[in-house]
Coordinates of C-alpha atoms in Angstrom, one line a residue:
M259 CA 4.1 23.5 10.6
K260 CA 1.4 21.5 12.4
F261 CA -1.4 22.7 10.2
I262 CA 0.6 22.2 7.0
L263 CA 1.7 18.6 7.8
K264 CA -1.7 17.4 9.2
T265 CA -3.7 18.4 6.1
T266 CA -3.6 18.0 2.4
P267 CA -2.0 21.4 1.7
V268 CA 1.2 19.3 1.7
A269 CA 0.3 19.2 -2.0
L270 CA 1.3 22.9 -2.3
Y271 CA 5.0 22.1 -1.8
F272 CA 5.8 18.4 -2.0
S273 CA 3.5 17.2 -4.8
A274 CA 5.5 19.6 -7.1
F275 CA 8.6 17.5 -6.3
V276 CA 6.7 14.3 -6.9
M277 CA 5.6 15.6 -10.3
L278 CA 9.1 16.6 -11.2
L279 CA 10.4 13.2 -10.1
M280 CA 7.9 11.4 -12.3
H281 CA 8.8 13.6 -15.2
V282 CA 12.5 12.8 -15.1
V283 CA 11.9 9.1 -14.9
M284 CA 9.2 9.1 -17.6
Y285 CA 11.3 7.2 -20.1
T286 CA 13.5 5.1 -17.7
A287 CA 11.0 3.5 -15.2
K288 CA 10.2 -0.1 -15.9
D289 CA 6.9 -0.6 -17.8
R290 CA 6.6 3.1 -18.4
G291 CA 6.7 2.7 -22.2
N292 CA 3.7 0.4 -22.0
Y293 CA 1.7 2.9 -19.9
L294 CA 2.5 5.7 -22.3
R295 CA 1.1 3.5 -25.1
H296 CA -1.9 2.5 -23.0
F297 CA -2.8 6.1 -22.1
S298 CA -2.8 7.0 -25.8
D299 CA -4.9 4.0 -26.7
P300 CA -6.9 3.1 -23.6
F301 CA -9.0 0.2 -24.8
N302 CA -6.5 -1.8 -26.9
N303 CA -5.1 -3.8 -24.0
R304 CA -5.9 -6.4 -21.3
L305 CA -6.0 -3.9 -18.4
E306 CA -8.9 -3.7 -16.0
P307 CA -12.1 -2.0 -17.3
L308 CA -12.3 0.8 -14.8
F309 CA -8.7 1.8 -15.4
Q310 CA -9.3 1.7 -19.1
W311 CA -12.2 4.2 -18.7
Y312 CA -9.9 6.3 -16.4
M313 CA -7.3 6.5 -19.1
W314 CA -9.9 7.3 -21.7
F315 CA -11.2 10.2 -19.6
L316 CA -7.7 11.7 -19.1
D317 CA -6.9 11.2 -22.8
I318 CA -9.6 13.7 -23.6
F319 CA -7.8 16.5 -21.9
L320 CA -4.1 15.5 -21.4
T321 CA -1.2 14.0 -23.2
P322 CA -0.1 10.5 -22.0
H323 CA 3.0 12.1 -20.4
V324 CA 1.1 14.6 -18.3
A325 CA -1.7 12.1 -17.5
I326 CA 0.9 9.7 -16.0
M327 CA 2.6 12.5 -14.0
L328 CA -0.7 13.6 -12.5
T329 CA -1.8 10.0 -11.8
C330 CA 1.4 9.3 -9.9
T331 CA 1.1 12.5 -8.0
F332 CA -2.5 11.7 -7.2
I333 CA -1.5 8.3 -5.9
Y334 CA 1.1 9.9 -3.6
L335 CA -1.4 12.4 -2.3
L336 CA -4.1 9.8 -1.7
F337 CA -1.7 7.7 0.2
Y338 CA -0.8 10.7 2.3
K339 CA -4.5 11.5 2.9
V340 CA -5.0 8.0 4.2
W341 CA -1.8 8.3 6.4
S342 CA -2.9 11.7 7.8
N343 CA -6.3 10.4 8.8
F344 CA -4.5 8.8 11.8
R345 CA -3.6 11.4 14.4
I346 CA -0.2 11.3 16.0
G347 CA 1.7 13.4 18.5
S348 CA 4.4 14.6 16.1
Y349 CA 3.1 15.6 12.7
L350 CA 6.7 16.2 11.5
L351 CA 7.8 12.7 12.4
F352 CA 4.7 11.2 10.8
F353 CA 5.3 13.1 7.6
L354 CA 8.9 12.1 7.4
F355 CA 8.0 8.5 8.2
F356 CA 5.4 8.6 5.4
N357 CA 8.0 9.7 2.8
V358 CA 10.4 6.9 3.9
V359 CA 7.6 4.4 3.4
A360 CA 6.3 5.9 0.2
F361 CA 9.6 6.1 -1.6
G362 CA 11.5 3.4 0.2
V363 CA 8.8 0.6 0.2
F364 CA 6.0 1.7 -2.1
N365 CA 8.0 3.3 -4.9
Y366 CA 6.9 0.5 -7.2
Y367 CA 3.3 1.5 -6.7
L368 CA 4.0 5.2 -7.1
G369 CA 5.8 5.1 -10.4
T370 CA 6.0 1.6 -11.9
S371 CA 2.8 -0.4 -11.4
I372 CA 0.6 2.7 -11.7
R373 CA -2.8 1.0 -11.9
M374 CA -2.1 -1.2 -8.8
G375 CA -0.9 1.9 -6.9
L376 CA -4.1 3.8 -7.9
A377 CA -6.2 0.8 -6.9
I378 CA -4.5 0.6 -3.5
A379 CA -4.9 4.3 -2.8
V380 CA -8.6 4.3 -3.8
G381 CA -9.3 1.1 -1.8
L382 CA -7.5 2.3 1.4
Y383 CA -9.1 5.8 1.2
S384 CA -12.5 4.2 0.7
A385 CA -12.0 1.8 3.6
I386 CA -11.0 4.7 6.0
K387 CA -14.1 6.7 5.0
I388 CA -16.3 3.7 5.6
L389 CA -14.8 3.4 9.1
E390 CA -15.7 7.1 9.6
G391 CA -19.3 6.3 8.8
V392 CA -19.4 7.3 5.1
K393 CA -21.5 4.5 3.7
S394 CA -21.2 5.7 0.1
A395 CA -17.5 5.0 0.3
W396 CA -18.4 1.3 -0.2
I397 CA -18.8 2.2 -3.9
G398 CA -15.2 3.2 -4.1
L399 CA -14.0 0.1 -2.2
I400 CA -16.0 -2.3 -4.3
L401 CA -14.9 -0.7 -7.5
S402 CA -11.2 -0.6 -6.6
P403 CA -10.5 -4.2 -7.9
L404 CA -11.7 -3.0 -11.3
L405 CA -8.7 -0.7 -11.3
H406 CA -6.5 -3.7 -10.5
Y407 CA -7.7 -7.2 -9.7
G408 CA -5.1 -7.4 -7.0
L409 CA -7.4 -5.4 -4.6
V410 CA -9.8 -8.4 -4.4
L411 CA -7.9 -9.7 -1.3
F412 CA -8.2 -6.4 0.5
L413 CA -11.8 -6.2 -0.3
V414 CA -12.4 -9.7 1.1
Y415 CA -10.5 -8.7 4.3
F416 CA -12.4 -5.5 4.8
I417 CA -15.8 -7.2 4.4
W418 CA -14.6 -9.9 6.9
Y419 CA -13.4 -7.3 9.3
S420 CA -16.7 -5.4 9.1
L421 CA -18.6 -8.6 9.9
T422 CA -16.3 -9.8 12.8
K423 CA -14.8 -6.7 14.3
S424 CA -16.7 -7.2 17.6
K425 CA -14.9 -10.6 18.0
G426 CA -12.0 -11.0 20.4
T427 CA -8.3 -11.2 19.4
R428 CA -8.3 -15.0 20.2
F429 CA -11.0 -15.5 17.5
H430 CA -9.0 -13.7 14.9
C431 CA -5.8 -15.6 15.8
L432 CA -7.7 -18.9 15.3
V433 CA -9.0 -17.8 12.0
S434 CA -5.6 -16.6 10.9
V435 CA -4.2 -20.1 11.7
A436 CA -7.1 -21.7 9.9
T437 CA -6.3 -19.5 6.9
F438 CA -2.8 -20.9 6.7
V439 CA -4.1 -24.5 7.0
F440 CA -6.6 -23.9 4.2
L441 CA -3.9 -22.4 2.0
V442 CA -1.6 -25.4 2.5
F443 CA -4.1 -28.1 1.9
L444 CA -6.9 -26.6 -0.2
F445 CA -5.6 -23.6 -2.2
D446 CA -4.6 -25.6 -5.2
R447 CA -8.1 -27.0 -5.4
L448 CA -9.7 -23.5 -5.0
L449 CA -7.4 -22.2 -7.8
S450 CA -8.6 -24.9 -10.2
L451 CA -12.2 -23.9 -9.5
L452 CA -11.7 -20.2 -10.1
G453 CA -11.2 -20.7 -13.8
L454 CA -8.6 -18.0 -14.3
N455 CA -7.2 -17.4 -17.8
S456 CA -3.7 -18.5 -18.7
Y457 CA -2.1 -15.1 -18.1
Y458 CA -3.3 -14.8 -14.5
M459 CA -2.8 -18.5 -13.8
M460 CA 1.0 -18.0 -14.5
Y461 CA 1.3 -15.9 -11.4
F462 CA 0.1 -18.8 -9.2
T463 CA 1.5 -21.9 -11.0
E464 CA 4.7 -20.8 -12.7
G465 CA 6.3 -18.5 -10.2
F466 CA 5.6 -15.4 -12.4
G467 CA 6.7 -12.2 -10.8
Q468 CA 9.4 -13.7 -8.6
T469 CA 12.7 -11.8 -8.0
E470 CA 16.2 -13.1 -7.6
R471 CA 16.1 -12.3 -3.8
L472 CA 15.8 -15.2 -1.5
I473 CA 13.1 -13.2 0.4
P474 CA 11.4 -10.3 -1.4
F475 CA 12.2 -6.9 0.2
T476 CA 8.5 -6.2 0.9
V477 CA 8.1 -9.5 2.7
L478 CA 11.2 -8.9 4.8
Y479 CA 9.9 -5.4 5.6
F480 CA 6.5 -6.9 6.7
F481 CA 8.2 -9.5 9.0
M482 CA 10.6 -6.9 10.5
S483 CA 7.7 -4.4 11.1
F484 CA 5.4 -7.1 12.6
I485 CA 8.1 -8.3 15.0
A486 CA 9.0 -4.8 16.0
I487 CA 5.4 -3.9 16.7
S488 CA 4.8 -7.2 18.7
L489 CA 7.9 -6.5 20.8
F490 CA 7.1 -2.8 21.7
L491 CA 3.3 -2.8 21.7
T492 CA 1.7 -2.5 25.2
N493 CA -1.9 -2.6 26.3
N494 CA -1.8 1.0 27.2
L495 CA -0.4 1.9 23.8
R496 CA -3.2 -0.1 22.1
R497 CA -5.8 2.1 23.7
T498 CA -4.2 5.3 22.4
I499 CA -4.0 4.3 18.8
P500 CA -7.2 5.2 16.7
K501 CA -8.7 2.3 14.7
F502 CA -6.1 0.0 16.3
D503 CA -8.1 -3.2 15.7
F504 CA -8.4 -2.4 12.0
L505 CA -4.7 -1.7 11.6
Y506 CA -3.5 -4.7 13.7
L507 CA -5.9 -7.3 12.3
S508 CA -5.0 -6.3 8.7
A509 CA -1.5 -7.5 9.5
L510 CA -2.6 -10.5 11.5
Y511 CA -4.7 -11.8 8.6
A512 CA -1.8 -11.0 6.1
L513 CA 0.7 -13.1 8.2
P514 CA -0.5 -16.6 7.2
I515 CA -0.6 -15.6 3.5
V516 CA 2.9 -14.1 3.6
I517 CA 4.2 -17.3 5.3
Y518 CA 2.4 -19.4 2.6
Q519 CA 4.1 -17.3 -0.1
L520 CA 7.5 -18.3 1.3
V521 CA 6.5 -21.9 1.3
S522 CA 4.8 -22.0 -2.1
G523 CA 6.9 -19.4 -4.0
I524 CA 3.8 -17.6 -5.2
A525 CA 5.1 -14.0 -5.4
I526 CA 1.9 -12.4 -6.3
F527 CA 0.6 -12.7 -2.8
S528 CA 2.8 -10.0 -1.4
K529 CA 1.7 -7.6 -4.1
M530 CA -1.9 -8.3 -3.3
L531 CA -1.2 -7.6 0.4
M532 CA 0.3 -4.2 -0.1
P533 CA -2.7 -2.4 1.3
Q534 CA -2.2 -4.3 4.5
F535 CA 1.5 -3.6 4.4
F536 CA 0.7 0.1 4.2
L537 CA -1.7 -0.1 7.2
L538 CA 1.1 -2.0 9.1
S539 CA 3.4 0.9 8.4
I540 CA 1.0 3.4 10.0
L541 CA 0.9 1.2 13.1
L542 CA 4.7 1.0 13.1
A543 CA 4.9 4.8 13.0
Y544 CA 2.6 5.1 15.9
V545 CA 4.6 2.6 18.0
F546 CA 7.8 4.4 17.2
D547 CA 6.3 7.8 18.1
R548 CA 4.9 6.6 21.4
R549 CA 7.9 4.5 22.5
F550 CA 11.0 6.4 21.2
Y551 CA 10.1 9.9 20.0
H552 CA 10.4 12.0 23.2
G553 CA 12.8 14.1 25.1
N554 CA 16.0 15.2 23.5
A555 CA 16.0 12.1 21.4
R556 CA 13.5 13.8 19.1
Y557 CA 16.1 16.0 17.5
F558 CA 18.3 13.0 16.7
Y559 CA 15.3 11.2 15.1
V560 CA 14.3 14.3 13.0
V561 CA 17.8 14.4 11.5
L562 CA 17.8 10.6 11.1
F563 CA 14.5 10.7 9.2
F564 CA 15.5 13.6 7.0
A565 CA 18.5 11.6 6.0
A566 CA 16.3 8.5 5.5
N567 CA 14.0 10.6 3.2
I568 CA 17.0 11.4 1.0
I569 CA 18.1 7.8 0.9
A570 CA 14.6 6.6 0.2
I571 CA 14.2 9.0 -2.8
L572 CA 17.6 8.0 -4.2
Y573 CA 16.5 4.4 -3.8
A574 CA 13.3 5.1 -5.7
L575 CA 15.3 6.8 -8.5
R576 CA 17.4 3.6 -8.6
M577 CA 14.4 1.5 -8.9
Y578 CA 13.1 3.7 -11.7
Q579 CA 16.5 3.0 -13.4
F580 CA 17.3 6.7 -13.5
I581 CA 20.6 6.4 -11.5

């Protein structure tokens, strides 16, 4: 069990289910009709250039239907590869926790916004490899915004982290506060200088992409996770978590932007911050494992997370308009 869950052979048994799921929702998931059309005609659209070339390459060998199924499965596996790079005491819990996050929180990026999901997966995987000393992975990280422009924010964060990771927590807290002040007083001016075309400007000026919820689900998830981590995180626990600074600072720098989203109503920010939300989920899994998953309580939590997996998958099917 430990070998299977800690490595990518998870593809041997669970990716088949993911492919089946993506097959059954092929004609019900939101925006899927557009993707079927784009995969059959890769360059006749406004999509990012690297994603166009990706679709063109798959179109040589595969039908649009199969290409989308494989892309969604690849996104799932790359997410899991990033997740499994962080070692934890219980691989079973980490795997079950991952599925709850993948289908309960990130289902939109697994099966609806496919190019954003692919960009997030490539960007995160490249970032992890850079932290492991693979310098060539910078190519993947720099190119990830060309799969979806929403990855620009994560690219900026990672470059900033690479330059300032030796600084203390107090420095990063001050910069985080300064970020919020900048957004409140100067973001509108910056936006006017960027020269975005009318389509992308709608996301920032006309509330494009907002939902009917008072607080978007992903934003609520971010705040709940951040508060839970802050309450249960100890100095001893910090020292046991690999790449803790990278995981924690990604959330710390996301915090002022999420708060500004609530103030300004610019919904696109939470979508651009999904890589940081994913890293926060890894940190949340660590804290849960270290603080609660021990003794006889483990058996209760295994049953609980198995049930949560079923609920998360059903929720994903609901979001894909299948049930």
